[in-house]
C-alpha cells in the first residue's frame, strides 16, 4: 500500500464526484473567467487574462516606485481588488490557493516598472516566497531593481527557523495600503520597502474557523468539523488550524485571540492601534461587527486606543466561515499614510 | 532497449509516463494535501506535467539534458505553489548536470545529475531529511539508485530500486511532524498523514521504473 | 395532532440543541451587540442601541429631506452600512429577518427630520410595510410628513393583487443611493420620493441559492438542499425559492436569470444599464466576478450597455451561498446621481 | 369563577397563559415558519408575549378593555414582522371594542370585541379566508364562539369550542397555497405545510380555553 496513513485512499478509479456546488463553469477555468469579469467590471484596471495580471490602466508611471503583490486566488478582494491609486500598481493572481508563477510575476513587474524600482509584497508561504524570488532574479536580469517585503503577521504559527515561519494574512492589506500611499507620494524604493516592513513588524493576526472552505478543484470541504468544534489558529488557505477546540461565545474567543496577539507582540497602555476584523468569506457582517465590539472592549481594558479600524471581508479564504483579528501598532506616519486617498475596487476613500 | 543509457526518447517517455501518473492520481494527491496543506498538489502537478508532455511533443531534442531543462522550465512556468519551483528547479538542475549536448547519458552521468537535482531542491527549499517533504522520497531514491549502479545494475533494475525506495520514503513521512512547507503550520497535527510532495516524488521515480521495465 | 402536515413536529420538550455555530454570545443579544460594534467602528455614526437606530452623527440637517430605511437584520451592510452623506440619514435594524417596530422607526424618523419631510424606503414585505405604515401614521401625528417608497424589484415573484407582491431586494441599494444623492442636493420631498420610485420601477432582480442560511435563533439551516440542487428565485430571508432545480454551470444560470429579468421588464438595444451582482453572504467574490463576466456577455449580445456596475456583498442573507443579479435601466439623471459622492461604511466614493 | 363574564383578572390570566404557551412552543412555531417563511415566528411571538406578560405585571387595570389595549400596544412595540402589527392591532381593537371603563365584559360583549379584532386583522393585512393566514384560525374560532354563546353556553364551553375550531382551522391551512405574507413567495410550494400564524392563533384561543376550563 503506497497510499499511506491518515485517510483511506483507494488508488485508481472512484465513483464520479458530484458537480461542484459553486457559481462556476469548468473548475479549471475559474481564475481566467473571474479575471474576465473583473476586467468587465473595472475599466480603470488593465487585466491581462493571458499573462494573468491586473494592473492600473495608467501604469507605468515614470519615476514612481511600483508595488506588485500576488498570491493564490481565493482571497479576494486581495490582491486584484487592491490595485489602483494609493495602493498596488499590479497584482498576480495564481490558481486558487496556488502562488503565481515567476513568468507572471515578471510580466506584471515589467508592466508597471516606472524606472524607480518595484516592491514585491509577498505573503510568507513557501510557494509564494520561491516564485517571487525566481521572478525577482529574472527581473534583475532585465535591469529592474526589486525589493521584497515579506508579510508574516500570523501569530498562530510559531516563528522558528525550523518551520516555514509565520504566515502572511490580514496585515498584507495594511502593508499594501500604507506602502502604497508612500509610493504614491514619490518616495524612493528603499523608503517604500522600509515602511512596508515596519507595518508588518508592527502587526499581529489571529484567526478562527467555524467551517472549512471548498476549492473549485476539490469540490468538497477541506476538512470536517463537528457541530460544536472550531479550528483555532487557521490561515487563509483552508488548511486546518493549530488545534481544534470546543465552540465558545464570541466574547471568550476574542479574549483568547487578543491574548495571543499581545503575547506575540506586546503593546503598552496608550499605544495607538489599527484593528482589522476580517471575515474569511462566509461570516456575516453582523457577526464581524459584534466581534469588533468585543475587541474594542478588550483593548479598552488594556488601555489601548483604537485609532483606525476596518471591518469586512478583505483577506478571505473562499467560503470559509471564520474571521481574523489583526492589531497593528500605529505611528503618526502610518496614520497619515493610512488616511491618504485610495481608489481600488476593494478599498476606497478620499477620492 | 539500451539498458545502460538514458537517451532522448527514453527521457521523453519517462516524463510522459510521469505526466500520466500524476494525472491519474490527481485526486489522491489532492486528498493528501487537503489533510495537511491546501488541497491543490494533485491539480498543480497534473497541470504542470500535462504542460511538460505537451511541450515535449514538439520535440526535436538532440541532447538528453535539454529534455530535462525544458521540462523544468515548463514546471516553473505552469505549476506555481511550492512544488512548481522545487520540481522545476530540480529538473533544470538534472538537465544542466548531464553532459552538454550529449544524446544520451550513462548511468553514472544520470546518478550525478539526479544528485544535482536533489541538491537544487535542498538549496531552494532548505529542507532537511525528516522535514516531511519531497526530500524524504528523493534522497532514499537517489541512494538506492546509486547503490544499484555501483553494484553493476542496469537501468531497469536501478530504476526499480529507486522507485521502491521512494515509495518507502514517502510512506515513512506519515508519522513525521512537518517542519517545512504549509504542513508545518499544523505543528504536531501534521503527524499521521503521508506527505503529498514525497508521494508525487515516488510517482515520478515509479514512472521511470515503469518505462524501463523489461 | 394539532401540529399539522409538512414536517414531523413533536410537541413539547426535545433534546437540547447544540450551540449555534456563530461568532456570537447569546443569540437573543446579536442585534444589540452588533450595533454596539458598529458604534465602536464608526464614530461618524450615531448608534442608539436602546432605541435601535443608526443615524448620521450630524443629523438632522435643517431643510434637508431625510431618508430613513430599515428592515430585518441579517442583510448587512444594508441598511445600517448605508447611512452617511449621499445616502441614508438613518436606518432601523429589526431583529434578524424581522422588520423593525413602529416605535423604532418613529424614533429614527424624529431623530433625522430636518423639517423638510422624511422618505421611508421600505422593502415590500408584509411585516415591513405594516410596521412602516404604523410608524408613518405616528409620525404624521407628530407633524412630520412622510413619503413612502416601496421597493419591489424581485421578478421571481409574480406581481399580483392576490399575493404579497414582489419582494424588495437588490434595487434597495440603488434606490437608497440615487434618492440619497438627490436629497443631498436639497431636492424637495416629492422629488426625492419620485426618483426613488422611478429607480425601483426601472430595476429587476433575480436570485439563486446554493445553500440555506442559518439564523442565530434557529441555529440550523432553514432548509436542506441536496448536493446537486439549487433554489431558484429566492429572496433575502432564507426562505426557499420558487422552485428547486439541478445545479447548472454559471453561464446557463446567468442566461436564465437575464431572461427572467428582461421578460419582466423589457429593455431595448442601446439602453444603458446598471448591473449589480450581489453576493448573498457566503459566495466568494471570485465567483461573483465570474458571474459578472457572464452577465456582461449576455447583455452585450442583447445590445445593452453596462454603464455602471457594482459587484460584492451588499444586500445579504446572513451566510447564504447565493447571489442576486439586478439590472436597472438608467437615465442621465440616474447616472449623475449614482456618480455623486457617497460616504457610508458600505459604499463610498467621491469623498 | 364567574363563567358568564371576562374580568380583568381573567383577561390577564389569559394573556399570561398565551405567553407561556407560545414560549413553550417557540421551536415548533419557528420550524413551521422555516418551512414556508423566514423561521422567526416562534421567537417573534415569544419575545412579544413575554413583554406583554411583563407589562401586565405592573397591572392596576380597572377596565378589562385596557388590558387588551395595553397588550396590543406592547405587541406592536416588541414583535415586528407581520405578526406584530397584526396581533397588536387585533388586541387593541378587541380592547377598544369592549365597553369603555367596564371592569368586566359579558359574553356578547366579548364576541363583539373579538369580531372587531378579526376585522382589524383583515383590514390591516387584507387577507381573505383561505389565504393561509391568521384569519384561517381566527375566523372559525370566532364563529364557534358566537355559535356557542348564541346557544347559551358559558365561557368555558364557548372558549373550548373556539379553541377546537381554531385548531381545526390551523390544520386545514396545510393543503392551502398561501396568497398573503412571506409564504406566498413560494407559490405552490407553500402547500403541504401548516401556517405558523394560524397555529399561533390556535395557541392563543387554546390558552383562553385552558384558563377558563372548569
Ligand atoms: N521547503 C520545502 N522543501 C521541499 N519540499 C517542500 C518544501 N515545502 C513544501 N514542499 C513540498 O511541497 C508539497 C506541497 O506542494 P503543493 O501543494 O503543490 O504546494 P503548496 O504547498 O504551495 O500548495 C509538500 O507536500 C512538500 O512535499
Ligand atoms: N396579510 C396577512 N394577513 C394575516 N396574516 C398574515 C398576513 N401576512 C402574514 N400573516 C401571518 O403572519 C405569519 C408570519 O408571522 P411572522 O413570521 O412573525 O412574520 P414575518 O412573516 O414578517 O416573518 C404567517 O404565518 C401568517 O399567518
Ligand atoms: Mg497551494
Ligand atoms: Mg498545496
Ligand atoms: Mg420575519
Ligand atoms: Mg417569519
mmCIF file of C-alpha atoms in Angstrom, chain A residues 1-12 14 17 95-103 124-128 130-131 133-134 156-157 161-167 215 217-218 220 222-223 231-233 237-244, chain B residues 24-25 27-32 34-40 43-44 47 75-86 89 124-125 128 131 166-168 170-171 174 178-182 184-187 189 192-194 199 202-203 206:
data_model
loop_
_atom_site.group_PDB
_atom_site.id
_atom_site.type_symbol
_atom_site.label_atom_id
_atom_site.label_comp_id
_atom_site.label_asym_id
_atom_site.label_seq_id
_atom_site.Cartn_x
_atom_site.Cartn_y
_atom_site.Cartn_z
ATOM 1 C CA UNK A 1 0.000 0.000 0.000
ATOM 2 C CA UNK A 2 1.781 3.064 -1.199
ATOM 3 C CA UNK A 3 -1.041 5.425 -0.290
ATOM 4 C CA UNK A 4 -0.157 5.728 3.344
ATOM 5 C CA UNK A 5 -1.728 6.572 6.640
ATOM 6 C CA UNK A 6 -4.141 9.280 7.603
ATOM 7 C CA UNK A 7 -7.150 8.647 5.387
ATOM 8 C CA UNK A 8 -8.370 5.710 3.415
ATOM 9 C CA UNK A 9 -7.016 6.131 -0.048
ATOM 10 C CA UNK A 10 -8.268 3.868 -2.770
ATOM 11 C CA UNK A 11 -5.932 4.157 -5.711
ATOM 12 C CA UNK A 12 -7.417 4.391 -9.155
ATOM 13 C CA UNK A 14 -13.540 6.107 -7.980
ATOM 14 C CA UNK A 17 -17.845 13.070 -7.803
ATOM 15 C CA UNK A 95 -4.631 29.431 -9.396
ATOM 16 C CA UNK A 96 -6.901 29.011 -6.384
ATOM 17 C CA UNK A 97 -4.673 28.829 -3.274
ATOM 18 C CA UNK A 98 -1.608 28.370 -5.502
ATOM 19 C CA UNK A 99 1.039 31.050 -5.686
ATOM 20 C CA UNK A 100 1.546 32.714 -9.052
ATOM 21 C CA UNK A 101 4.396 31.583 -11.304
ATOM 22 C CA UNK A 102 7.591 33.562 -11.920
ATOM 23 C CA UNK A 103 6.745 34.460 -15.557
ATOM 24 C CA UNK A 124 5.245 34.263 3.714
ATOM 25 C CA UNK A 125 4.327 30.904 2.191
ATOM 26 C CA UNK A 126 6.979 28.602 0.782
ATOM 27 C CA UNK A 127 5.447 28.705 -2.686
ATOM 28 C CA UNK A 128 4.924 32.447 -2.780
ATOM 29 C CA UNK A 130 10.094 30.851 -4.022
ATOM 30 C CA UNK A 131 8.097 32.026 -7.018
ATOM 31 C CA UNK A 133 12.277 35.038 -5.601
ATOM 32 C CA UNK A 134 12.663 33.440 -9.016
ATOM 33 C CA UNK A 156 -0.818 31.380 15.494
ATOM 34 C CA UNK A 157 2.289 29.912 13.881
ATOM 35 C CA UNK A 161 13.961 28.752 11.688
ATOM 36 C CA UNK A 162 12.836 25.145 11.826
ATOM 37 C CA UNK A 163 9.471 25.808 10.227
ATOM 38 C CA UNK A 164 8.260 27.758 7.243
ATOM 39 C CA UNK A 165 7.760 30.616 9.710
ATOM 40 C CA UNK A 166 4.709 32.756 10.291
ATOM 41 C CA UNK A 167 2.144 33.142 7.550
ATOM 42 C CA UNK A 215 -11.973 24.888 -3.523
ATOM 43 C CA UNK A 217 -10.978 21.849 -7.853
ATOM 44 C CA UNK A 218 -11.695 19.714 -4.788
ATOM 45 C CA UNK A 220 -15.738 19.318 -1.071
ATOM 46 C CA UNK A 222 -11.045 20.566 3.062
ATOM 47 C CA UNK A 223 -11.834 19.098 6.466
ATOM 48 C CA UNK A 231 -10.410 25.355 14.263
ATOM 49 C CA UNK A 232 -8.144 27.714 16.150
ATOM 50 C CA UNK A 233 -5.212 29.473 14.505
ATOM 51 C CA UNK A 237 -5.787 28.503 2.541
ATOM 52 C CA UNK A 238 -8.415 26.253 4.031
ATOM 53 C CA UNK A 239 -5.862 24.256 5.958
ATOM 54 C CA UNK A 240 -6.749 23.071 9.450
ATOM 55 C CA UNK A 241 -5.527 25.251 12.297
ATOM 56 C CA UNK A 242 -3.068 24.676 15.112
ATOM 57 C CA UNK A 243 -5.690 22.905 17.156
ATOM 58 C CA UNK A 244 -9.330 22.122 17.483
ATOM 59 C CA UNK B 24 -4.316 9.572 -12.857
ATOM 60 C CA UNK B 25 -3.522 10.192 -9.193
ATOM 61 C CA UNK B 27 -7.428 13.170 -6.628
ATOM 62 C CA UNK B 28 -5.260 11.139 -4.290
ATOM 63 C CA UNK B 29 -2.510 13.747 -4.202
ATOM 64 C CA UNK B 30 -5.076 16.442 -3.639
ATOM 65 C CA UNK B 31 -6.581 14.496 -0.765
ATOM 66 C CA UNK B 32 -3.233 14.079 0.894
ATOM 67 C CA UNK B 34 -6.134 18.646 1.816
ATOM 68 C CA UNK B 35 -5.313 16.818 5.028
ATOM 69 C CA UNK B 36 -2.182 18.797 5.878
ATOM 70 C CA UNK B 37 -1.965 21.533 3.253
ATOM 71 C CA UNK B 38 -4.278 23.412 0.948
ATOM 72 C CA UNK B 39 -5.538 20.638 -1.270
ATOM 73 C CA UNK B 40 -4.006 21.641 -4.578
ATOM 74 C CA UNK B 43 -4.133 19.685 -9.595
ATOM 75 C CA UNK B 44 -0.864 21.618 -9.531
ATOM 76 C CA UNK B 47 -1.449 20.955 -14.789
ATOM 77 C CA UNK B 75 7.083 23.245 -14.465
ATOM 78 C CA UNK B 76 8.333 26.568 -13.126
ATOM 79 C CA UNK B 77 6.131 28.410 -15.605
ATOM 80 C CA UNK B 78 2.972 26.383 -15.069
ATOM 81 C CA UNK B 79 2.751 24.959 -11.567
ATOM 82 C CA UNK B 80 3.168 27.730 -9.034
ATOM 83 C CA UNK B 81 2.921 26.855 -5.355
ATOM 84 C CA UNK B 82 5.844 25.284 -3.552
ATOM 85 C CA UNK B 83 6.124 22.241 -5.769
ATOM 86 C CA UNK B 84 6.464 24.190 -9.039
ATOM 87 C CA UNK B 85 9.744 25.916 -8.272
ATOM 88 C CA UNK B 86 11.047 22.862 -6.414
ATOM 89 C CA UNK B 89 14.467 23.734 -10.415
ATOM 90 C CA UNK B 124 15.948 26.280 -2.774
ATOM 91 C CA UNK B 125 13.703 24.833 -0.111
ATOM 92 C CA UNK B 128 16.489 18.553 5.840
ATOM 93 C CA UNK B 131 11.191 17.525 7.498
ATOM 94 C CA UNK B 166 10.987 6.447 -2.934
ATOM 95 C CA UNK B 167 7.768 4.669 -2.061
ATOM 96 C CA UNK B 168 9.146 3.573 1.263
ATOM 97 C CA UNK B 170 7.059 8.548 1.091
ATOM 98 C CA UNK B 171 5.260 6.150 3.389
ATOM 99 C CA UNK B 174 3.383 9.669 7.620
ATOM 100 C CA UNK B 178 6.330 18.681 9.180
ATOM 101 C CA UNK B 179 8.962 21.359 9.516
ATOM 102 C CA UNK B 180 8.773 22.866 6.042
ATOM 103 C CA UNK B 181 6.002 23.984 3.728
ATOM 104 C CA UNK B 182 2.366 24.530 4.613
ATOM 105 C CA UNK B 184 4.440 22.865 9.218
ATOM 106 C CA UNK B 185 1.651 25.281 10.254
ATOM 107 C CA UNK B 186 -0.232 22.335 11.672
ATOM 108 C CA UNK B 187 2.514 21.535 14.115
ATOM 109 C CA UNK B 189 -1.293 17.687 13.788
ATOM 110 C CA UNK B 192 -0.291 10.783 10.824
ATOM 111 C CA UNK B 193 -0.598 11.923 7.221
ATOM 112 C CA UNK B 194 1.631 10.983 4.314
ATOM 113 C CA UNK B 199 4.282 10.892 -2.678
ATOM 114 C CA UNK B 202 7.579 8.444 -5.663
ATOM 115 C CA UNK B 203 5.176 8.594 -8.633
ATOM 116 C CA UNK B 206 7.920 4.868 -10.381
#
